[in-house]
Amino acid sequence: MEIQQFGTVRDFPVGLSRETREYSCQRLNQILADTQILYSLYKKHHWLMRGPTFYQLHLLLDKHAGEQLPIIDEIAERIQTLGGVAVGDPRQVAEITVIPRPPDGVEEVPAMLSRLLEAHETILVASHDAAARAADMGDDGTNDLLVSQVIRTGEMQAWFLAEHLVETPLVRA
Ligand SMILES: [Fe+2]
């Protein structure tokens, strides 16, 4: 039996209205689901990587996955702090996420990197918007989490991925 339904918030005396906490929890759960998918995509591509830059990318993608894990925990615990219910089961995550499902097999290396970049951008666009709205509604803690963790880390990781996709001119002897 459920004692609190998904999508509802309990009354916690944290100085924020129920409406604000409900709104933040809804936005945070979307970003939480998408970030859990981003983490899984990093591990999938860490495993499936190949080619001349295999070792470098194999290590980089695992590093990024490792940096996303504590962010997942922070978003989930922010939702609980606001009285909400964090999405946890990967099957519910799959229902909520807006990040497209990749093929089960192996794509070309640039396609795998582009897929990760697109997932980052989806999360970044949602986080910028949610952070601004959270600030407008007085939820400074959610704004801070989104800006200082989700956005900062996501932008940095997107940079590292994007540098692998920039075409470098051929060196002429
Ligand atoms: Fe590994």
mmCIF file of C-alpha atoms and ligand atoms in Angstrom:
data_model
loop_
_atom_site.group_PDB
_atom_site.id
_atom_site.type_symbol
_atom_site.label_atom_id
_atom_site.label_comp_id
_atom_site.label_asym_id
_atom_site.label_seq_id
_atom_site.Cartn_x
_atom_site.Cartn_y
_atom_site.Cartn_z
ATOM 1 C CA MET A 1 0.000 0.000 0.000
ATOM 2 C CA GLU A 2 1.260 3.464 -0.891
ATOM 3 C CA ILE A 3 1.429 5.975 1.961
ATOM 4 C CA GLN A 4 2.313 8.851 -0.385
ATOM 5 C CA GLN A 5 1.490 8.951 -4.077
ATOM 6 C CA PHE A 6 3.953 10.029 -6.744
ATOM 7 C CA GLY A 7 3.359 13.642 -7.726
ATOM 8 C CA THR A 8 2.161 14.743 -4.294
ATOM 9 C CA VAL A 9 4.039 16.723 -1.629
ATOM 10 C CA ARG A 10 3.926 16.477 2.132
ATOM 11 C CA ASP A 11 3.763 19.619 4.262
ATOM 12 C CA PHE A 12 7.267 20.486 5.379
ATOM 13 C CA PRO A 13 8.009 23.743 7.216
ATOM 14 C CA VAL A 14 10.747 24.952 4.888
ATOM 15 C CA GLY A 15 9.254 28.374 4.190
ATOM 16 C CA LEU A 16 7.957 27.552 0.699
ATOM 17 C CA SER A 17 4.327 27.290 -0.388
ATOM 18 C CA ARG A 18 2.819 23.943 -1.355
ATOM 19 C CA GLU A 19 2.335 25.258 -4.879
ATOM 20 C CA THR A 20 6.031 26.157 -5.166
ATOM 21 C CA ARG A 21 7.175 22.822 -3.767
ATOM 22 C CA GLU A 22 4.831 20.889 -6.073
ATOM 23 C CA TYR A 23 6.103 22.806 -9.069
ATOM 24 C CA SER A 24 9.779 22.324 -8.158
ATOM 25 C CA CYS A 25 9.274 18.598 -7.505
ATOM 26 C CA GLN A 26 7.631 18.120 -10.880
ATOM 27 C CA ARG A 27 10.452 19.905 -12.724
ATOM 28 C CA LEU A 28 13.126 18.157 -10.646
ATOM 29 C CA ASN A 29 11.617 14.718 -11.300
ATOM 30 C CA GLN A 30 11.801 15.301 -15.060
ATOM 31 C CA ILE A 31 15.446 16.371 -14.763
ATOM 32 C CA LEU A 32 16.112 13.460 -12.398
ATOM 33 C CA ALA A 33 14.684 10.935 -14.876
ATOM 34 C CA ASP A 34 16.627 12.441 -17.776
ATOM 35 C CA THR A 35 19.841 12.555 -15.725
ATOM 36 C CA GLN A 36 19.443 8.882 -14.784
ATOM 37 C CA ILE A 37 19.140 8.103 -18.492
ATOM 38 C CA LEU A 38 22.198 10.288 -19.221
ATOM 39 C CA TYR A 39 24.149 8.325 -16.607
ATOM 40 C CA SER A 40 23.072 5.021 -18.184
ATOM 41 C CA LEU A 41 23.954 6.270 -21.676
ATOM 42 C CA TYR A 42 27.429 7.198 -20.415
ATOM 43 C CA LYS A 43 27.941 3.682 -19.044
ATOM 44 C CA LYS A 44 26.552 2.061 -22.224
ATOM 45 C CA HIS A 45 28.907 4.084 -24.396
ATOM 46 C CA HIS A 46 31.807 3.597 -21.971
ATOM 47 C CA TRP A 47 31.339 -0.127 -22.578
ATOM 48 C CA LEU A 48 30.589 -0.026 -26.316
ATOM 49 C CA MET A 49 33.263 2.517 -27.305
ATOM 50 C CA ARG A 50 35.718 1.468 -30.024
ATOM 51 C CA GLY A 51 38.183 2.878 -32.543
ATOM 52 C CA PRO A 52 41.614 4.584 -32.389
ATOM 53 C CA THR A 53 40.539 6.780 -29.439
ATOM 54 C CA PHE A 54 38.940 3.884 -27.578
ATOM 55 C CA TYR A 55 40.976 4.115 -24.390
ATOM 56 C CA GLN A 56 40.715 7.893 -24.013
ATOM 57 C CA LEU A 57 36.945 7.927 -24.594
ATOM 58 C CA HIS A 58 36.399 4.775 -22.531
ATOM 59 C CA LEU A 59 37.974 6.578 -19.568
ATOM 60 C CA LEU A 60 36.354 9.973 -20.240
ATOM 61 C CA LEU A 61 32.809 8.592 -20.471
ATOM 62 C CA ASP A 62 33.242 6.686 -17.208
ATOM 63 C CA LYS A 63 34.560 9.837 -15.518
ATOM 64 C CA HIS A 64 31.486 11.774 -16.674
ATOM 65 C CA ALA A 65 29.188 8.947 -15.511
ATOM 66 C CA GLY A 66 30.881 9.048 -12.123
ATOM 67 C CA GLU A 67 30.337 12.805 -11.883
ATOM 68 C CA GLN A 68 26.627 12.469 -12.740
ATOM 69 C CA LEU A 69 25.947 9.914 -9.981
ATOM 70 C CA PRO A 70 26.188 12.301 -7.003
ATOM 71 C CA ILE A 71 24.067 14.825 -8.933
ATOM 72 C CA ILE A 72 21.335 12.197 -9.325
ATOM 73 C CA ASP A 73 21.429 11.696 -5.566
ATOM 74 C CA GLU A 74 21.289 15.443 -4.887
ATOM 75 C CA ILE A 75 18.287 15.990 -7.166
ATOM 76 C CA ALA A 76 16.427 13.051 -5.605
ATOM 77 C CA GLU A 77 17.145 14.284 -2.101
ATOM 78 C CA ARG A 78 16.093 17.831 -3.030
ATOM 79 C CA ILE A 79 12.705 16.397 -4.090
ATOM 80 C CA GLN A 80 12.408 14.605 -0.746
ATOM 81 C CA THR A 81 13.466 17.773 1.086
ATOM 82 C CA LEU A 82 10.570 19.593 -0.575
ATOM 83 C CA GLY A 83 8.152 16.857 0.583
ATOM 84 C CA GLY A 84 7.867 15.127 -2.787
ATOM 85 C CA VAL A 85 8.543 11.619 -4.105
ATOM 86 C CA ALA A 86 11.662 11.109 -6.225
ATOM 87 C CA VAL A 87 11.466 8.855 -9.280
ATOM 88 C CA GLY A 88 13.690 5.865 -8.516
ATOM 89 C CA ASP A 89 12.698 2.717 -10.376
ATOM 90 C CA PRO A 90 14.351 2.563 -13.819
ATOM 91 C CA ARG A 91 11.078 1.374 -15.359
ATOM 92 C CA GLN A 92 9.332 4.544 -14.168
ATOM 93 C CA VAL A 93 12.360 6.556 -15.313
ATOM 94 C CA ALA A 94 11.878 5.060 -18.796
ATOM 95 C CA GLU A 95 8.235 6.195 -18.821
ATOM 96 C CA ILE A 96 9.086 9.765 -17.788
ATOM 97 C CA THR A 97 12.264 10.570 -19.732
ATOM 98 C CA VAL A 98 12.170 12.629 -22.924
ATOM 99 C CA ILE A 99 15.644 11.461 -24.036
ATOM 100 C CA PRO A 100 15.292 9.205 -27.099
ATOM 101 C CA ARG A 101 16.102 5.520 -26.689
ATOM 102 C CA PRO A 102 19.320 4.552 -28.503
ATOM 103 C CA PRO A 103 19.610 1.397 -30.608
ATOM 104 C CA ASP A 104 20.448 -1.668 -28.524
ATOM 105 C CA GLY A 105 23.521 -2.252 -30.688
ATOM 106 C CA VAL A 106 26.600 -0.157 -31.449
ATOM 107 C CA GLU A 107 26.566 3.135 -33.381
ATOM 108 C CA GLU A 108 29.474 4.945 -35.055
ATOM 109 C CA VAL A 109 31.703 6.737 -32.521
ATOM 110 C CA PRO A 110 30.628 10.301 -33.559
ATOM 111 C CA ALA A 111 26.974 9.209 -33.361
ATOM 112 C CA MET A 112 27.485 7.902 -29.826
ATOM 113 C CA LEU A 113 29.144 11.179 -28.787
ATOM 114 C CA SER A 114 26.428 13.257 -30.482
ATOM 115 C CA ARG A 115 23.770 11.248 -28.679
ATOM 116 C CA LEU A 116 25.383 12.115 -25.343
ATOM 117 C CA LEU A 117 25.671 15.783 -26.326
ATOM 118 C CA GLU A 118 21.987 15.913 -27.280
ATOM 119 C CA ALA A 119 21.020 14.352 -23.956
ATOM 120 C CA HIS A 120 23.108 17.012 -22.190
ATOM 121 C CA GLU A 121 21.421 19.783 -24.150
ATOM 122 C CA THR A 122 17.935 18.486 -23.349
ATOM 123 C CA ILE A 123 18.802 18.509 -19.639
ATOM 124 C CA LEU A 124 20.506 21.913 -19.857
ATOM 125 C CA VAL A 125 17.550 23.585 -21.603
ATOM 126 C CA ALA A 126 15.136 22.171 -19.011
ATOM 127 C CA SER A 127 17.455 23.131 -16.142
ATOM 128 C CA HIS A 128 17.898 26.751 -17.268
ATOM 129 C CA ASP A 129 14.131 27.169 -17.497
ATOM 130 C CA ALA A 130 13.400 25.350 -14.230
ATOM 131 C CA ALA A 131 16.135 27.295 -12.398
ATOM 132 C CA ALA A 132 14.699 30.646 -13.520
ATOM 133 C CA ARG A 133 11.157 29.648 -12.541
ATOM 134 C CA ALA A 134 12.304 28.251 -9.193
ATOM 135 C CA ALA A 135 14.042 31.562 -8.445
ATOM 136 C CA ASP A 136 10.884 33.483 -9.427
ATOM 137 C CA MET A 137 8.853 31.350 -7.008
ATOM 138 C CA GLY A 138 11.364 31.828 -4.181
ATOM 139 C CA ASP A 139 12.815 28.317 -4.269
ATOM 140 C CA ASP A 140 16.444 29.398 -4.046
ATOM 141 C CA GLY A 141 17.708 25.954 -2.996
ATOM 142 C CA THR A 142 16.364 24.346 -6.166
ATOM 143 C CA ASN A 143 17.743 27.208 -8.247
ATOM 144 C CA ASP A 144 21.152 26.763 -6.613
ATOM 145 C CA LEU A 145 21.194 22.985 -7.148
ATOM 146 C CA LEU A 146 20.236 23.343 -10.803
ATOM 147 C CA VAL A 147 22.729 26.131 -11.516
ATOM 148 C CA SER A 148 25.719 25.046 -9.443
ATOM 149 C CA GLN A 149 25.494 21.294 -10.025
ATOM 150 C CA VAL A 150 23.319 20.270 -12.958
ATOM 151 C CA ILE A 151 24.119 23.179 -15.301
ATOM 152 C CA ARG A 152 27.771 23.710 -14.372
ATOM 153 C CA THR A 153 28.675 20.030 -14.608
ATOM 154 C CA GLY A 154 26.560 19.467 -17.719
ATOM 155 C CA GLU A 155 28.142 22.394 -19.566
ATOM 156 C CA MET A 156 31.652 21.234 -18.690
ATOM 157 C CA GLN A 157 30.955 17.669 -19.812
ATOM 158 C CA ALA A 158 29.323 18.895 -23.037
ATOM 159 C CA TRP A 159 32.491 20.891 -23.767
ATOM 160 C CA PHE A 160 34.703 17.824 -23.338
ATOM 161 C CA LEU A 161 32.451 15.791 -25.642
ATOM 162 C CA ALA A 162 32.102 18.531 -28.253
ATOM 163 C CA GLU A 163 35.869 18.932 -28.597
ATOM 164 C CA HIS A 164 36.005 15.375 -29.955
ATOM 165 C CA LEU A 165 33.559 16.258 -32.727
ATOM 166 C CA VAL A 166 35.203 19.455 -34.002
ATOM 167 C CA GLU A 167 36.830 18.757 -37.344
ATOM 168 C CA THR A 168 40.556 19.326 -37.179
ATOM 169 C CA PRO A 169 42.321 20.468 -40.362
ATOM 170 C CA LEU A 170 44.804 18.056 -41.884
ATOM 171 C CA VAL A 171 48.365 18.915 -41.081
ATOM 172 C CA ARG A 172 50.400 19.592 -44.218
ATOM 173 C CA ALA A 173 54.100 18.772 -44.089
HETATM 174 FE FE FE B 1 34.091 0.372 -16.504
#
